[in-house]
mmCIF file of C-alpha atoms and ligand atoms in Angstrom:
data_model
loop_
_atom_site.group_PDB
_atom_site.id
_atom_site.type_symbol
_atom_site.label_atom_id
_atom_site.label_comp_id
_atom_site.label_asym_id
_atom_site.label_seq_id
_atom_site.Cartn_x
_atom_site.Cartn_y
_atom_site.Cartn_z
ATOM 1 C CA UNK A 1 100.695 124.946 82.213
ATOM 2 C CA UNK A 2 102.090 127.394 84.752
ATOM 3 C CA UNK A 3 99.004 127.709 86.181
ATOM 4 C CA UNK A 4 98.743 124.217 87.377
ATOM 5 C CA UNK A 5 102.415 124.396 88.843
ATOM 6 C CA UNK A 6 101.328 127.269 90.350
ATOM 7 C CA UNK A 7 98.198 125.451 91.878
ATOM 8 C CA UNK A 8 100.806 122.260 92.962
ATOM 9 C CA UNK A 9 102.771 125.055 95.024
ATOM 10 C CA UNK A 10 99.674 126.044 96.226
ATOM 11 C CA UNK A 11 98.111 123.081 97.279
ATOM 12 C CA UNK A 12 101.637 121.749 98.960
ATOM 13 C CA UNK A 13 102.431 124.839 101.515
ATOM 14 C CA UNK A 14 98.473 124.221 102.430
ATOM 15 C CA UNK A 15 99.938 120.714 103.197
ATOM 16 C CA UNK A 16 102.144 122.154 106.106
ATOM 17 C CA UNK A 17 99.908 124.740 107.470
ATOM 18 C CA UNK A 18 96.915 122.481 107.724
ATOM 19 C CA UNK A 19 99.101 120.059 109.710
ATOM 20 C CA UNK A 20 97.978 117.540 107.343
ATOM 21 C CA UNK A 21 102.064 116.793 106.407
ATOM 22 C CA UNK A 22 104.828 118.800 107.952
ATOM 23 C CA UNK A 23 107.870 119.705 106.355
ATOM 24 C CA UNK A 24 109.148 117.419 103.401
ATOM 25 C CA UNK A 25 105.985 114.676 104.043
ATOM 26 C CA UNK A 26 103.591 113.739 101.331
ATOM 27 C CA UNK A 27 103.178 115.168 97.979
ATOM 28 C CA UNK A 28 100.501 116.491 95.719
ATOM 29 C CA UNK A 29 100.249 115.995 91.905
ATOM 30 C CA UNK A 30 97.389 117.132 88.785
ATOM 31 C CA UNK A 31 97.223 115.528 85.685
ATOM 32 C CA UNK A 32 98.291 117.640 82.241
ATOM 33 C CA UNK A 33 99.607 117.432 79.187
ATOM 34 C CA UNK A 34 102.847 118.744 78.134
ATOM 35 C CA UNK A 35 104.061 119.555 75.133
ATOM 36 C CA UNK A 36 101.385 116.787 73.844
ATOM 37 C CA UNK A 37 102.573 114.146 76.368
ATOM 38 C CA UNK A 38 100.151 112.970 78.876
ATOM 39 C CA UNK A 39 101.347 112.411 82.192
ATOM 40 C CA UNK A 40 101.031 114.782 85.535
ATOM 41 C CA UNK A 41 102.620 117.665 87.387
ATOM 42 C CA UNK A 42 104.451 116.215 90.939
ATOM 43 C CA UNK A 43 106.050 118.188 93.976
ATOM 44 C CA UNK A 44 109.705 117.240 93.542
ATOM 45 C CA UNK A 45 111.876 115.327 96.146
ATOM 46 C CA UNK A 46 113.447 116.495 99.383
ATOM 47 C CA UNK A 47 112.398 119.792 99.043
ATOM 48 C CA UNK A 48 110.927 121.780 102.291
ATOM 49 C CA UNK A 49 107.336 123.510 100.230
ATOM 50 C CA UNK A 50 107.870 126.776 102.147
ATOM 51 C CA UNK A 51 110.091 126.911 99.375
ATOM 52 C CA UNK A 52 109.037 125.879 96.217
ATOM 53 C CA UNK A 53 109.223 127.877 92.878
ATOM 54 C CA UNK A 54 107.211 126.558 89.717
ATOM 55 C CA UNK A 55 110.546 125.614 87.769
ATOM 56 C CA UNK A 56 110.780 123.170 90.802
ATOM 57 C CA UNK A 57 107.958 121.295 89.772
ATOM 58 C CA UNK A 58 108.366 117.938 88.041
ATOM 59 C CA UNK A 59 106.672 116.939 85.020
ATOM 60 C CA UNK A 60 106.350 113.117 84.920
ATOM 61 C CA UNK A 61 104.870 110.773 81.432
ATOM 62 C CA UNK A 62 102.283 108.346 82.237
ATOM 63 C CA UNK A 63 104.845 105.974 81.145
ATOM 64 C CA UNK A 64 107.394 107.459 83.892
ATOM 65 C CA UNK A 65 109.379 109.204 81.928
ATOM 66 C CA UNK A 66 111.069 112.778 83.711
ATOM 67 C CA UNK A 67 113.816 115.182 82.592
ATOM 68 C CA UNK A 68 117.215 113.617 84.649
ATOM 69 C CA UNK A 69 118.348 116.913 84.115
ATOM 70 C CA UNK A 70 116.152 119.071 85.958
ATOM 71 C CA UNK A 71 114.942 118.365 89.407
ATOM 72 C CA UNK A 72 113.539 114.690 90.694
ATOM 73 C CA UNK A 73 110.090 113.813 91.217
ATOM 74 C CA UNK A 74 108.742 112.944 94.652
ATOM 75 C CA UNK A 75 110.274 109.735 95.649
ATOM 76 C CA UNK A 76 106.693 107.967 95.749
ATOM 77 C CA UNK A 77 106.083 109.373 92.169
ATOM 78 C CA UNK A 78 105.154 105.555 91.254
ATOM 79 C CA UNK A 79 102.088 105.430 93.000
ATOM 80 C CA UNK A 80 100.697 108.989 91.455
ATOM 81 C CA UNK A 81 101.158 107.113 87.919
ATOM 82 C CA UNK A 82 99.738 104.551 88.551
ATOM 83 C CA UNK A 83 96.491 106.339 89.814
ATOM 84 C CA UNK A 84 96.148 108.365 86.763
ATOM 85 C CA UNK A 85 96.576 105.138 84.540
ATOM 86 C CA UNK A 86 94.409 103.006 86.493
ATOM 87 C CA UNK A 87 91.686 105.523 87.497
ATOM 88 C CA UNK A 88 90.664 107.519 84.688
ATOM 89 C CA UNK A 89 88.520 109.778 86.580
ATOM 90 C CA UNK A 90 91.749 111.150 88.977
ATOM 91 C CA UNK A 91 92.832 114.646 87.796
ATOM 92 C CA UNK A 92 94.779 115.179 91.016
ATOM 93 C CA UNK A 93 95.832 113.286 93.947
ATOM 94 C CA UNK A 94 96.990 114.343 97.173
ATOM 95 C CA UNK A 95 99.049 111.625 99.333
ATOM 96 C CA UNK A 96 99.881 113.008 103.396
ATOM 97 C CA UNK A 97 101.056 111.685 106.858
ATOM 98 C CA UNK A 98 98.760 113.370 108.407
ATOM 99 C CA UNK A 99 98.630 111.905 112.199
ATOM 100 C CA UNK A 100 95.307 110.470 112.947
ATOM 101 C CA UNK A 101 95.331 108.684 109.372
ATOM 102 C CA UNK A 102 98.874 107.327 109.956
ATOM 103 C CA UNK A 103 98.161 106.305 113.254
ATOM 104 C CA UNK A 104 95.776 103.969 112.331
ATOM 105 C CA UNK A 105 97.224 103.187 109.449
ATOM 106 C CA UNK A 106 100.042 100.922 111.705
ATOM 107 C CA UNK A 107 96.902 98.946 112.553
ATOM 108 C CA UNK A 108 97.204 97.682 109.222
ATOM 109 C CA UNK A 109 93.160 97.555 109.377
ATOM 110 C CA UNK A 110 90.181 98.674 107.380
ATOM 111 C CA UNK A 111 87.800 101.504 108.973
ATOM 112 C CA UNK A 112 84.510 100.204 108.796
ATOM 113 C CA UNK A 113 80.640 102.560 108.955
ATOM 114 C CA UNK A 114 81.076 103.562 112.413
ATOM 115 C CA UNK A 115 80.016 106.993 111.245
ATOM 116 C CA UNK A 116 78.105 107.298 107.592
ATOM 117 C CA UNK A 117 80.906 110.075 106.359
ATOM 118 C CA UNK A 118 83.169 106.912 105.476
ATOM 119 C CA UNK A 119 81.330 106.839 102.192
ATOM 120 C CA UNK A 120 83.164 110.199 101.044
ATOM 121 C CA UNK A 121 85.854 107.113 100.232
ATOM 122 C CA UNK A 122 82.740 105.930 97.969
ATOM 123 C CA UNK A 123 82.200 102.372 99.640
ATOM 124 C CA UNK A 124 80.330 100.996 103.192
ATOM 125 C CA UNK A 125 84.545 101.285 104.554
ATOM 126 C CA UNK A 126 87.794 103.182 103.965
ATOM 127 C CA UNK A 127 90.198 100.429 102.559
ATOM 128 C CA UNK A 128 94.142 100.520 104.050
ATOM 129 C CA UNK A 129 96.525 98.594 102.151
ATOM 130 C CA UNK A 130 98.711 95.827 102.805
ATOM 131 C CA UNK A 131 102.425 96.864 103.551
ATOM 132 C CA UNK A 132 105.239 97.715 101.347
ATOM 133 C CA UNK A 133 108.516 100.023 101.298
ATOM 134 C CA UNK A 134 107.884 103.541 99.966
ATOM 135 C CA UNK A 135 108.158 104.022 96.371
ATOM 136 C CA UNK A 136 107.844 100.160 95.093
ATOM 137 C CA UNK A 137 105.898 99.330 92.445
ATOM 138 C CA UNK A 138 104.805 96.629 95.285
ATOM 139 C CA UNK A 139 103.544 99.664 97.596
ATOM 140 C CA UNK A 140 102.033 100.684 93.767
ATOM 141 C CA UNK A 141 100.132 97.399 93.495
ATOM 142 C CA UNK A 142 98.634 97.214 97.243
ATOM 143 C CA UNK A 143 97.476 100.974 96.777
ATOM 144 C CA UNK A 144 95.701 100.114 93.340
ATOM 145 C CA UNK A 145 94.035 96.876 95.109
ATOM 146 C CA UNK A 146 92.561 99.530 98.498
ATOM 147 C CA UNK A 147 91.590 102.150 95.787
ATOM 148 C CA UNK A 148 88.881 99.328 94.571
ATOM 149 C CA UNK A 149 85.671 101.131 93.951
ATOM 150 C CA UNK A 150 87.302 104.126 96.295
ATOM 151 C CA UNK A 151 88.578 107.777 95.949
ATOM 152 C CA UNK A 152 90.773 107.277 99.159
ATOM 153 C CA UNK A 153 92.385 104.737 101.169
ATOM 154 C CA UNK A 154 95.066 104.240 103.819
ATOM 155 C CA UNK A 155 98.595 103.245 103.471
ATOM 156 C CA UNK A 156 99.783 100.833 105.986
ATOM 157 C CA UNK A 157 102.208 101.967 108.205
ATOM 158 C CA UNK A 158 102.779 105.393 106.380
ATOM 159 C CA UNK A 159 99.762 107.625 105.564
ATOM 160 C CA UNK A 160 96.786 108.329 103.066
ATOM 161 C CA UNK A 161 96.218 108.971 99.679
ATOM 162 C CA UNK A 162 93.062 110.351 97.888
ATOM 163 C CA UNK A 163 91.956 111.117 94.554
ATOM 164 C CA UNK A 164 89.227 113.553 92.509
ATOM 165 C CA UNK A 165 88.398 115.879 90.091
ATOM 166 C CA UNK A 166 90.872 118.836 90.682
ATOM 167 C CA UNK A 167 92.895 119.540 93.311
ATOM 168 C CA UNK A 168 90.896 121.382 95.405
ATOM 169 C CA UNK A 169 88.221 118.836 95.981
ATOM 170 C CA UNK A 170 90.946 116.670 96.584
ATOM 171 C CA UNK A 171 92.857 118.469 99.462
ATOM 172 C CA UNK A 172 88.902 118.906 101.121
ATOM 173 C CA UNK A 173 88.656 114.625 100.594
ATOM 174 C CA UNK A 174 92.239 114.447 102.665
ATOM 175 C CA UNK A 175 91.260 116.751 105.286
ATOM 176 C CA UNK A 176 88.085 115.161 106.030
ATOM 177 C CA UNK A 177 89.893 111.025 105.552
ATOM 178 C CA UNK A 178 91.908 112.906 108.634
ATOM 179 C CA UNK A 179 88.667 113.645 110.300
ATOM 180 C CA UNK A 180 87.523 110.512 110.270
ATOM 181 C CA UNK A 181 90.371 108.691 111.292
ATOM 182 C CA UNK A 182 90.299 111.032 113.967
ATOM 183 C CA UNK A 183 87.223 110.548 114.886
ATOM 184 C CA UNK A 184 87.158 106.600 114.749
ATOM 185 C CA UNK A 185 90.050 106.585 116.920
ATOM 186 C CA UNK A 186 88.664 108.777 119.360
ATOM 187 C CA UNK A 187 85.539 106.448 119.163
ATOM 188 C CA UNK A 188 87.513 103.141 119.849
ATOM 189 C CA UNK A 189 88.520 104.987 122.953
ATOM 190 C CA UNK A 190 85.160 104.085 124.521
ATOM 191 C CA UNK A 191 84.949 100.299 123.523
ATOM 192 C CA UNK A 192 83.637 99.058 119.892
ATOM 193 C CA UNK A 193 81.244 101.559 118.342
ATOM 194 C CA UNK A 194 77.854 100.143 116.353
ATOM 195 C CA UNK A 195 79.092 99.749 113.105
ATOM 196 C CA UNK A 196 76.286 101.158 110.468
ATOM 197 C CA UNK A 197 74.645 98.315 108.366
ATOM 198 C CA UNK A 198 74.943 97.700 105.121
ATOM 199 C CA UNK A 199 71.429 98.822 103.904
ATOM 200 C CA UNK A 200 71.849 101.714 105.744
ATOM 201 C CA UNK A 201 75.354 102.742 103.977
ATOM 202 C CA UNK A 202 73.524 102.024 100.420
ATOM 203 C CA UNK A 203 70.846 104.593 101.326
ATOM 204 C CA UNK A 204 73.651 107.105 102.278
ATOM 205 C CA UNK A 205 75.722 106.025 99.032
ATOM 206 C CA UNK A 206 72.940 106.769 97.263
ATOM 207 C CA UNK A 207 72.654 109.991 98.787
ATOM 208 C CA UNK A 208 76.087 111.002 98.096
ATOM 209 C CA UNK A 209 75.924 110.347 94.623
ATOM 210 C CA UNK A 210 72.637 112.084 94.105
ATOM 211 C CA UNK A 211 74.151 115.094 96.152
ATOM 212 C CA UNK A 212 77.344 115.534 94.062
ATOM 213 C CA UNK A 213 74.708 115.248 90.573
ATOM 214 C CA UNK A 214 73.283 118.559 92.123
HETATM 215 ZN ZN1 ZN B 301 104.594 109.093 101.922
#
């Protein structure tokens, strides 16, 4: 149980020092059990990571349910349950402002194949999701909708979030959704880039799923 606190604190200082959320921005959560309640381990709100100690950590039901008596969950806690109840394969999840995939994601616009990596998000694009105010069961909903067949998507006007199978695969998928977005808008510098076809994204889908089998 400690051990995965240990591994939120962890994963949350990487956060600042890989510049992929400074200070108090995004938040990081794994799945668990406590005391035979399933829910998930969250970074709690307002609180710089340079700081945080494992009795800081927030356990939260899949059913929403915290202690009001120890410290709160992130304030965009909502979306992180409704991952792990909707997507049964998400262990952890890792949400950040990271620049390049906030910039873009005030274009309010999906990132097509312009380079084959985009199917780390598992489809031929990287979904972003229609607005709504932090921590609404609205923002919830529109996240849900982008995560569609996905392990990642972007968050209109506000950042990324990504999914997987522990929490260091996860951080890896959030670094390289940065990448891309970095990349894309580095490409769109230049004019319209070729956007991949379709046939050739299911060959490289294929690939991808045949590489992670191995
Ligand atoms: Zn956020």
């Amino acid at each position: 149980m400690s051990k995965l606190k240990s591994e939120v604190i962890k994963y949350s200082k990487k956060l600042n020092i890989t510049n992929l959320s400074p200070l108090r921005s995004g938040n990081i959560s794994v799945r668990a059990t406590a005391k035979g309640v399933d829910g998930f381990y969250i970074t709690p709100s307002g609180m710089k990571y340079s700081i945080l100690k494992t009795k800081d950590i927030v356990f939260v039901s899949l059913k929403g349910i915290y202690d009001r008596k120890k410290s709160k969950p992130s304030s965009e806690w909502r979306f992180h349950q409704d991952i792990y109840v909707n997507k049964k394969k998400a262990k952890a999840i890792v949400h950040a402002h990271s620049t390049c995939a906030t910039a873009f994601s005030c274009h309010q616009k999906n990132i097509p194949a312009f380079h084959y990596m985009v199917a780390v998000a598992g489809g031929d694009d990287l979904k972003c999701t229609k607005y709504a105010t932090f921590g609404t069961k609205e923002l919830s909903r529109n996240i849900i909708k982008a995560l569609k067949s996905r392990t990642a998507c972007l968050i209109a006007n506000h950042g990324q979030v990504v999914f997987g199978d522990n929490l260091e695969k996860t951080f890896e998928l959030a670094e390289e959704i940065e990448n891309i977005c970095h990349q894309y808008i580095n490409a769109l510098r230049i004019g319209i880039p070729k956007i991949l076809s379709r046939k050739e994204m299911k060959i490289v889908l294929g690939k991808f799923k045949n590489y992670k089998k191995g």
